[in-house]
Amino acid sequence: MQTTSSGSAKASGKAVYFFSAGDTDGNAQMKNMLGGKGANLAEMTSLGIPVPPGFTISTEMCQAFFESGEALPKSLVLSIEEALAKVEAKIGKKFGDKKNPLLVSVRSGARASMPGMMDTILNLGLNDETVEGLALASGNPRFAWDSYRRFIQMYSDVVMGMNSSFLEVAMEDMKDEKGYKFDTDLTADDLKKLVANFKKQVADSTGQKFPTDPKEQLWGSITAVFKSWNTARAIAYRQMHSIPASWGTAVNIQAMVFGNMGDDSATGVAFTRNPSNGLKEFYGEYLVNAQGEDVVAGIRTPVPVLASEAKLAGIVGESLEERMPAVFKELVATYQKLEKHYRDMQDMEFTVERGKLWMLQTRTGKRTAKAALKIACDMIDEKLISEEEALLRLDPKSLDQLLHPTLDPKAKKTVLTKALPASPGGATGKLVFSSEEAVDMKERGEKVILARIETSPEDILGMAAAQGILTSRGGMTSHAAVVARGMGKCCVAGAGEIGIDYNLQTLRVNGYVLKKGDIVTLDGSSGEVFLGEVKMVEPELSGEFDRIMKLADAKRTMGVRANADTPKDATTARSYGAEGIGLCRTEHMFFGADRITAVREMIVAETKSEREVALEKLLPMQRSDFLELFKTMKGYPVTIRLLDPPLHEFVPHSDEEIRDLAKTLEMDFDKLRNRVRALHEFNPMLGHRGCRLAITYPEIYQMQTRAIAEAAAELVKSGMSLIPEVMIPLIGTAKELEILRELSEKEIKTVQRETGVKFDYLIGTMIELPRAALTADEIAVTADFFSFGTNDLTQTALGLSRDDSGRFLSTYVNEGIYKVDPFVSIDQVGVGKLVTMAVKLGRDVKKDLKVGVCGEHGGDPDSISFFQSAGLDYVSCSPYRVPIARLAAAQSAIISKSGGKAGSGMH
Amino acid sequence: MQTTSSGSAKASGKAVYFFSAGDTDGNAQMKNMLGGKGANLAEMTSLGIPVPPGFTISTEMCQAFFESGEALPKSLVLSIEEALAKVEAKIGKKFGDKKNPLLVSVRSGARASMPGMMDTILNLGLNDETVEGLALASGNPRFAWDSYRRFIQMYSDVVMGMNSSFLEVAMEDMKDEKGYKFDTDLTADDLKKLVANFKKQVADSTGQKFPTDPKEQLWGSITAVFKSWNTARAIAYRQMHSIPASWGTAVNIQAMVFGNMGDDSATGVAFTRNPSNGLKEFYGEYLVNAQGEDVVAGIRTPVPVLASEAKLAGIVGESLEERMPAVFKELVATYQKLEKHYRDMQDMEFTVERGKLWMLQTRTGKRTAKAALKIACDMIDEKLISEEEALLRLDPKSLDQLLHPTLDPKAKKTVLTKALPASPGGATGKLVFSSEEAVDMKERGEKVILARIETSPEDILGMAAAQGILTSRGGMTSHAAVVARGMGKCCVAGAGEIGIDYNLQTLRVNGYVLKKGDIVTLDGSSGEVFLGEVKMVEPELSGEFDRIMKLADAKRTMGVRANADTPKDATTARSYGAEGIGLCRTEHMFFGADRITAVREMIVAETKSEREVALEKLLPMQRSDFLELFKTMKGYPVTIRLLDPPLHEFVPHSDEEIRDLAKTLEMDFDKLRNRVRALHEFNPMLGHRGCRLAITYPEIYQMQTRAIAEAAAELVKSGMSLIPEVMIPLIGTAKELEILRELSEKEIKTVQRETGVKFDYLIGTMIELPRAALTADEIAVTADFFSFGTNDLTQTALGLSRDDSGRFLSTYVNEGIYKVDPFVSIDQVGVGKLVTMAVKLGRDVKKDLKVGVCGEHGGDPDSISFFQSAGLDYVSCSPYRVPIARLAAAQSAIISKSGGKAGSGMH
């Protein structure tokens, strides 16, 4: 054992916190020190709930451990030995005792939940002598040797770094030899031989004898748990969830209780409310004669705790309610106590050892977005929590899963199988059988369904890349199900009729044989799997959704608009509560089949007059575009961005296409090809685009402004109240805006004179270049509003092309250079500084300058909380993100009002 | 006449300033109000120098004129009439008098010299009646009618906007008809007829009668001069020279004196010192019986003022000294008075009217760089000016002309002709015959020689685009010569043996017929023109150059380094006084024929180990690169930038080349092509380059750092004192630098351990992304130095690709959006703000942080003065710009010390 006397210099709390009925050091508030699991074990114990006694090594010891070069500080070792003695006293067993040995579990427990990310060791304290004591004390030698067998497997894997499949093979060999079908067929004697075999294999494979000293086992396990904080997968998970490495993990050492001591024993997982739909009903799954790992790993498919639930699944007499009514009653009383105490839905682990209920863990339960809304509303009504609390508890990003299309019930479908509806929503994609494949194909722009026998933490990236996840084993609380719900991804789990062959890369189901690349569709709400693609329909939102949205609207102070280019987008945006259009990209209108030719004619024009002829053709089309958009938005503000992309984006590039275009335009092929080539740019992002187009070809913006003005005039004449907002992109200097404002204003006034209709209008600019932010005071003089184009501002401030950064961005996130992808969540330190600076400079000149954001960050909750603190008036995002933005804006406003710092997830 | 009573609200001075012996309102200090010419006319008059009486309309009236919608304010008209009456009284003639009429000149005169940019009208006041009076008073009817003819030509062109070639044709027709060869053959009667013809043509062409009322002529001329402030060419000139539009021009109205009253009259231009070599000798050219325009326009080739100079040119008895010794004596006395008074070399215009000398203008004379240095040194020695004054008067940019190669005297040459050495230096290029062509070919990367019969202000852009200028007409003070010297461009003028045919696009000379595109070489120092390309040699610098450079070094506070990639560059840099290398671009070393294959092997490697094999081959080559560089720099600091450009810049892109490479590398063609294609980027400027390469492929920087360390170790071992500086490019976050600093430091320490040699080293970063500047405090923690890469910082801050902005940058400069090309002179408001911010943030964290600049702005005087005020420690620029930077840095330090604001040319 490696120990050190230094390393705990920075520790401010105790090294070890004890918990046992009537003698508990910690509480639920001490998550930072005890981790989530440790804090809740302490809290539960204090509440008088039956929890096996134990103690928690504080998270500060994890830092001390790493600072000491991965050694256990000496003082810690002493504290642990002291606490262990107390556990022995409480439970009346002794660690390493040959007659009635104390066994313990060693579990990780960080401040934030990191499901399945770190290591656990059970049954610790067994050796060739204590196993006999356990057999004696339990009167069940088979149980004792099976526990020992499990311990060796777990310990050799986690602590000794051995490939555990060797031991699995040895066990399978024995089963074959004996003609057994199930693990449970193995007798105590078989297991005894297996243990001997296991120990030999461990020695052969690792070169080390399996440790027989329980203390040595303990130090090894604690060391392994600390180390598991820094495994690649834990680091990846932390980065995905913005958890700082400095937090560290606590280690919980707790007396073992056994759910596998026979048919009067069991283990299970339960939720105080239904995590899938939020209904206020107790919900759980359990397995008789099993250890907790058997439930979570999804190796055996568990049975509902409630008789009613079991019955729905066609299972009779097997529920906990039916098999162990007394235990069930105590469990119900416990869950009610816990939920009332924690004021939130709880996810609990329990074990029944020979008829006695033990609670092993409670924590806030993960839930689907639908359930979260239902629970929030119910808890407000139950007066359990305030409206603000209810809003703050919801994860805005999770609303996404409610807004995505589901399968059209009227569509024709070929059902392949039906399994557990593990995470709602619909998904279609090509079948893949490995996470690597899923990631690869996603990168190639393909939509995939990841099909696995079961999933494990190694599959996290593959699951994130997939549209949906399908497993052939495991329940509603299996890894696949829990993770998919967290990601808001559709998942169908435990599809036992399916046979997946990783080698052949095939999926067999009810006579069908599907290969990699074949398309399937999942319905995560019904559990069905369909052949091919199935039509999807827009989601219908629940009453709770509306209620929460209205609550959010009442609390938020920032406006929420949508980025929408078409009346269809605008309709969607309105239906999700957008209060205007913050960005209408006019160029998207240019690609219509009826107008692209005129657009190209405009682009290849060699003289101003040729260009004007083409623009003349576009004018009525653009006018009707804007007319429809204004009509749809019924007087809500509409910000129209004038032409932005470089012109070469509109022309074809292959000789063949150019030849066709030359024919259409009656132009010489070579001349046209030269013109197209002349448009080529080395760095189009930094090239001839945005307002630069209008500085060289003013007639383009003239036409667009005229179209806007004519549309506005027509509607104002017919009685609509309307203030069009003209937005000039890519402004870098005040002078550009001066020139183009004058140009636009002149055109609008001309239209007003021609039509005799007066209307107000705003002319503003995007702030999307660092120079614009740096000189926002100069620009504000001529601008009625600013709208931050944070996509381009990120590209230029970071010198990072969104199109090209793919090949190194993941390395950047993995290495912790970027905490998150800066195109997903705004880089507050760098780009954010430009935003804050520009708001201040702009408002110094123009106190009431309207300032918004229309980059994709406008729909990202962390970014929204930043925008709140930066003083923005509104955010604009894609229509589907509008509800997310409404909730995130409300949360930001609540936090900001309470004096808290916005931007919870950012560091 | 359009007048207005408003518009002079903002005027703070008088509208009109009178000047005449003993009665002068202005002085030389009043340039802002009177313009350069007006202020000097007033000053000269006050000095007792013979100046024809007159008055100056102040520059404020120019603003008033434009603010009143191009009308003359009424109060101004009254002031002018008053001043005119005073002139009449002084000179004893009356404006419009039929017997002895007062004629006046109307000339522009802005605060800064804008040679030939604006309009002038002479002989104003002539009509059919006053011309007879002039004939009578002068006793020379031919002169009177010729003056009238000239007046009509000038007025109809300048004021009435008529195409003056109609009148020229009429005159040529008459000469043909009469069988005359020269204009001077025309008799008084001929000219009388011509005047009648002219007036008819003016009426026909413009639809307006030529004005006969002298007052109407006067208002028209003043209006035209004001308007000429805003002609396209004047605006272009202002923008090229950073002259604000708000300055406006003054108008000088002055009694006419005539150099064309016969052989006792003359007109000329003189310099108090030789403007070409700076020798302290009087220097001038004049023409007998001519008006000033004849000299400047270069239509007749003038004769030296000094007998000795004339003799050298093979002219005897024709100099002013010989023909008019008394006038010459007075002129000498006058020039000495003027130079002593103004304490600088003067450029004077004079006219002799019937034996009486009149000074029409004096101003600081333009001079070649060589002359400027000589004059500066002489004037220090003469105790006329202080060292600081001498340094401040020199234009750093002009040093450029001293540093460029000249023709190799030993090279074989075919002389085509010899003419005037109008502007020194050598130039080789393809012949073009129009300015448009020169600009076009320059844009296509061609070097051109612009050949013109004579040049005019319209040729400015063409001259700027050309390597050198060749004219077949005009003297040393012709437009071509003056402008070329100002630009520091080689020019051979007045090559009378040459026949240029614009239509045939040919140049005939001594039996040769050259076509457009043929190559010629000019020697601007000898006046020779050679066929084809002639070998050039490095310039030898004069003693004055060294003296001034040493003076500059003594005064400046910023260091000056050079950007140099090879020992050859480094040698040049050292010879120009560079105190180190501020930027060695290692990638330039990668293109050597002996290493490009290994570089490509490294790039297309698919695994780290393959890459390492290729890098292993590059290591010894890079080591010897650095060894040579360090040796050349003899212990001066050398900053080595690790690999920066995207990898695709090193690989071939055509199928054929890829096939060759595949063969060389023994790789599959398709595989290689795919790898090359995979390297393609949409915006390589913002792509996978700089330190990003090393984040993904650390082994590249490892190899480079090792090469640096091994080279340093070898030299340190041999006794050299050396501190290598490793520079990491494209840092955007502190974390990148932390990772790469650790990587580099580890490698250096390994080499130190291996070699047993210890040496100091610096590891720093370029600041070339806005985010780096914004977070410079975080980055400074890990950086030993900052070096601003202002090229890329400009590209990202402005969102402007240097490669792509060509198509709109000129529009941007013309429209005044950018005052100057931001890649030539740093954008102080935007990019400069980032620089200032980064310096402050960096030094807040690390008080003594060394900060330099290595972008091309490091050699631009205006940028250098900005860098001085931003507190930079050094600038680094191309070797040829080192002297410019030394002088500019000295000027900045002097200005900064005196509390003045640096950045004279920027607004």
PDB file of N, CA and C in Angstrom, chain A residues 476-495:
ATOM      1  N   MET A 476     -36.079  -0.707 -18.325  1.00  0.00           N
ATOM      2  CA  MET A 476     -36.294   0.732 -18.396  1.00  0.00           C
ATOM      3  C   MET A 476     -35.220   1.511 -17.643  1.00  0.00           C
ATOM      4  N   THR A 477     -34.527   0.820 -16.754  1.00  0.00           N
ATOM      5  CA  THR A 477     -33.473   1.512 -16.020  1.00  0.00           C
ATOM      6  C   THR A 477     -32.093   0.989 -16.420  1.00  0.00           C
ATOM      7  N   SER A 478     -32.051   0.314 -17.542  1.00  0.00           N
ATOM      8  CA  SER A 478     -30.744  -0.135 -18.049  1.00  0.00           C
ATOM      9  C   SER A 478     -29.935   1.077 -18.497  1.00  0.00           C
ATOM     10  N   HIS A 479     -28.680   0.833 -18.663  1.00  0.00           N
ATOM     11  CA  HIS A 479     -27.781   1.913 -19.089  1.00  0.00           C
ATOM     12  C   HIS A 479     -28.321   2.632 -20.314  1.00  0.00           C
ATOM     13  N   ALA A 480     -28.697   1.865 -21.328  1.00  0.00           N
ATOM     14  CA  ALA A 480     -29.179   2.466 -22.574  1.00  0.00           C
ATOM     15  C   ALA A 480     -30.364   3.385 -22.302  1.00  0.00           C
ATOM     16  N   ALA A 481     -31.307   2.922 -21.496  1.00  0.00           N
ATOM     17  CA  ALA A 481     -32.530   3.682 -21.249  1.00  0.00           C
ATOM     18  C   ALA A 481     -32.237   4.974 -20.484  1.00  0.00           C
ATOM     19  N   VAL A 482     -31.435   4.863 -19.425  1.00  0.00           N
ATOM     20  CA  VAL A 482     -31.139   6.028 -18.585  1.00  0.00           C
ATOM     21  C   VAL A 482     -30.386   7.089 -19.393  1.00  0.00           C
ATOM     22  N   VAL A 483     -29.364   6.641 -20.093  1.00  0.00           N
ATOM     23  CA  VAL A 483     -28.547   7.594 -20.838  1.00  0.00           C
ATOM     24  C   VAL A 483     -29.346   8.228 -21.969  1.00  0.00           C
ATOM     25  N   ALA A 484     -30.132   7.426 -22.681  1.00  0.00           N
ATOM     26  CA  ALA A 484     -30.910   7.956 -23.803  1.00  0.00           C
ATOM     27  C   ALA A 484     -31.895   9.013 -23.311  1.00  0.00           C
ATOM     28  N   ARG A 485     -32.557   8.762 -22.190  1.00  0.00           N
ATOM     29  CA  ARG A 485     -33.488   9.764 -21.665  1.00  0.00           C
ATOM     30  C   ARG A 485     -32.749  11.045 -21.327  1.00  0.00           C
ATOM     31  N   GLY A 486     -31.564  10.898 -20.745  1.00  0.00           N
ATOM     32  CA  GLY A 486     -30.778  12.083 -20.403  1.00  0.00           C
ATOM     33  C   GLY A 486     -30.414  12.892 -21.638  1.00  0.00           C
ATOM     34  N   MET A 487     -30.163  12.181 -22.703  1.00  0.00           N
ATOM     35  CA  MET A 487     -29.784  12.863 -23.947  1.00  0.00           C
ATOM     36  C   MET A 487     -31.001  13.349 -24.726  1.00  0.00           C
ATOM     37  N   GLY A 488     -32.186  12.984 -24.267  1.00  0.00           N
ATOM     38  CA  GLY A 488     -33.378  13.333 -25.031  1.00  0.00           C
ATOM     39  C   GLY A 488     -33.442  12.587 -26.337  1.00  0.00           C
ATOM     40  N   LYS A 489     -32.891  11.387 -26.331  1.00  0.00           N
ATOM     41  CA  LYS A 489     -32.865  10.589 -27.552  1.00  0.00           C
ATOM     42  C   LYS A 489     -33.843   9.446 -27.465  1.00  0.00           C
ATOM     43  N   CYS A 490     -34.460   9.146 -28.572  1.00  0.00           N
ATOM     44  CA  CYS A 490     -35.356   8.007 -28.663  1.00  0.00           C
ATOM     45  C   CYS A 490     -34.599   6.708 -28.364  1.00  0.00           C
ATOM     46  N   CYS A 491     -35.227   5.839 -27.541  1.00  0.00           N
ATOM     47  CA  CYS A 491     -34.601   4.551 -27.261  1.00  0.00           C
ATOM     48  C   CYS A 491     -35.657   3.466 -27.084  1.00  0.00           C
ATOM     49  N   VAL A 492     -35.442   2.339 -27.746  1.00  0.00           N
ATOM     50  CA  VAL A 492     -36.255   1.135 -27.520  1.00  0.00           C
ATOM     51  C   VAL A 492     -35.304   0.113 -26.905  1.00  0.00           C
ATOM     52  N   ALA A 493     -35.669  -0.393 -25.706  1.00  0.00           N
ATOM     53  CA  ALA A 493     -34.733  -1.259 -24.983  1.00  0.00           C
ATOM     54  C   ALA A 493     -35.310  -2.649 -24.763  1.00  0.00           C
ATOM     55  N   GLY A 494     -34.442  -3.587 -24.477  1.00  0.00           N
ATOM     56  CA  GLY A 494     -34.849  -4.945 -24.106  1.00  0.00           C
ATOM     57  C   GLY A 494     -35.660  -5.663 -25.169  1.00  0.00           C
ATOM     58  N   ALA A 495     -35.317  -5.464 -26.436  1.00  0.00           N
ATOM     59  CA  ALA A 495     -36.068  -6.096 -27.507  1.00  0.00           C
ATOM     60  C   ALA A 495     -35.579  -7.536 -27.671  1.00  0.00           C
TER      61      ALA A 495
END
